[in-house]
mmCIF file of C-alpha atoms in Angstrom:
data_model
loop_
_atom_site.group_PDB
_atom_site.id
_atom_site.type_symbol
_atom_site.label_atom_id
_atom_site.label_comp_id
_atom_site.label_asym_id
_atom_site.label_seq_id
_atom_site.Cartn_x
_atom_site.Cartn_y
_atom_site.Cartn_z
ATOM 1 C CA MET A 1 40.509 -0.464 15.803
ATOM 2 C CA SER A 2 40.583 2.183 18.608
ATOM 3 C CA SER A 3 37.600 2.826 20.823
ATOM 4 C CA SER A 4 37.050 6.387 19.357
ATOM 5 C CA VAL A 5 36.828 5.108 15.759
ATOM 6 C CA ARG A 6 34.299 2.516 16.373
ATOM 7 C CA PRO A 7 31.324 4.792 16.909
ATOM 8 C CA VAL A 8 32.183 6.816 13.760
ATOM 9 C CA TRP A 9 32.446 3.500 11.856
ATOM 10 C CA LEU A 10 29.025 2.324 13.217
ATOM 11 C CA LYS A 11 27.404 5.653 12.406
ATOM 12 C CA ALA A 12 28.958 5.668 8.818
ATOM 13 C CA THR A 13 27.769 2.069 8.206
ATOM 14 C CA ALA A 14 24.256 2.910 9.416
ATOM 15 C CA ALA A 15 24.088 5.975 7.199
ATOM 16 C CA LEU A 16 25.240 4.039 4.161
ATOM 17 C CA LEU A 17 22.739 1.279 4.731
ATOM 18 C CA THR A 18 19.978 3.797 5.145
ATOM 19 C CA LEU A 19 20.963 5.642 2.052
ATOM 20 C CA GLY A 20 21.270 2.351 0.143
ATOM 21 C CA THR A 21 17.853 1.217 1.223
ATOM 22 C CA THR A 22 16.266 4.527 0.293
ATOM 23 C CA VAL A 23 17.894 4.463 -3.191
ATOM 24 C CA ALA A 24 16.896 0.729 -3.693
ATOM 25 C CA SER A 25 13.246 1.548 -2.596
ATOM 26 C CA ALA A 26 13.128 4.498 -4.935
ATOM 27 C CA VAL A 27 14.400 2.427 -7.858
ATOM 28 C CA TYR A 28 11.822 -0.393 -7.087
ATOM 29 C CA VAL A 29 8.933 2.116 -6.868
ATOM 30 C CA SER A 30 9.848 3.901 -10.097
ATOM 31 C CA ALA A 31 10.125 0.559 -11.860
ATOM 32 C CA HIS A 32 6.706 -0.610 -10.598
ATOM 33 C CA LEU A 33 4.506 2.507 -11.280
ATOM 34 C CA LYS A 34 0.776 2.287 -10.837
ATOM 35 C CA ASN A 35 -1.047 1.589 -14.058
ATOM 36 C CA ALA A 36 -3.953 3.998 -14.226
ATOM 37 C CA GLY A 37 -5.812 1.806 -16.747
ATOM 38 C CA ALA A 38 -5.878 -1.248 -14.425
ATOM 39 C CA PRO A 39 -9.110 -1.524 -12.446
ATOM 40 C CA LEU A 40 -8.715 -2.645 -8.830
ATOM 41 C CA GLN A 41 -11.831 -4.681 -8.696
ATOM 42 C CA PRO A 42 -13.047 -5.227 -12.253
ATOM 43 C CA ALA A 43 -15.988 -7.620 -11.508
ATOM 44 C CA VAL A 44 -17.479 -5.528 -8.774
ATOM 45 C CA VAL A 45 -16.837 -2.135 -10.462
ATOM 46 C CA ALA A 46 -18.208 -3.295 -13.745
ATOM 47 C CA ALA A 47 -21.351 -4.799 -12.137
ATOM 48 C CA ARG A 48 -21.924 -1.625 -10.127
ATOM 49 C CA ASP A 49 -21.400 0.739 -13.049
ATOM 50 C CA ASN A 50 -23.964 -1.288 -15.146
ATOM 51 C CA GLY A 51 -26.461 -1.085 -12.401
ATOM 52 C CA GLY A 52 -26.376 -4.752 -11.604
ATOM 53 C CA GLY A 53 -26.650 -4.941 -7.780
ATOM 54 C CA ALA A 54 -27.272 -8.642 -7.494
ATOM 55 C CA SER A 55 -24.482 -9.562 -9.932
ATOM 56 C CA ALA A 56 -21.995 -7.495 -7.832
ATOM 57 C CA ALA A 57 -22.965 -9.514 -4.745
ATOM 58 C CA SER A 58 -22.513 -12.700 -6.725
ATOM 59 C CA ALA A 59 -19.146 -11.539 -8.017
ATOM 60 C CA LEU A 60 -18.128 -11.203 -4.408
ATOM 61 C CA GLY A 61 -19.388 -14.606 -3.525
ATOM 62 C CA SER A 62 -21.511 -13.258 -0.728
ATOM 63 C CA GLY A 63 -24.896 -14.400 -1.891
ATOM 64 C CA SER A 64 -28.145 -12.480 -2.154
ATOM 65 C CA GLY A 65 -27.888 -10.873 1.338
ATOM 66 C CA VAL A 66 -25.267 -8.294 0.424
ATOM 67 C CA GLU A 67 -25.905 -5.642 -2.126
ATOM 68 C CA PRO A 68 -23.854 -2.457 -3.006
ATOM 69 C CA THR A 69 -25.504 0.915 -2.048
ATOM 70 C CA ASP A 70 -25.119 4.502 -3.153
ATOM 71 C CA GLY A 71 -25.324 5.590 0.500
ATOM 72 C CA ALA A 72 -22.775 7.672 2.227
ATOM 73 C CA PRO A 73 -19.720 5.777 3.488
ATOM 74 C CA VAL A 74 -19.144 5.316 7.299
ATOM 75 C CA ALA A 75 -17.031 8.234 8.274
ATOM 76 C CA SER A 76 -16.296 6.933 11.869
ATOM 77 C CA THR A 77 -16.472 3.713 13.857
ATOM 78 C CA TYR A 78 -16.419 5.407 17.201
ATOM 79 C CA ALA A 79 -19.023 4.197 19.580
ATOM 80 C CA SER A 80 -19.530 5.788 22.949
#
């Protein structure tokens, strides 16, 4: 292989690997689509939706010291 062909060969190989990885990722993602009917945290969401604050804490295994709240989420963790 001549020295002028080698960079072209490397670029072509890199481009083909990138394209192949992109196609493989797209095929994997399309085969594993999100199931909208599957809850992310069924025990916690069900307990909170039913108004059971203590049972949600129990479902998390955190004991009685932690209870869910309807307060606003923390928007920033910046402290000066």
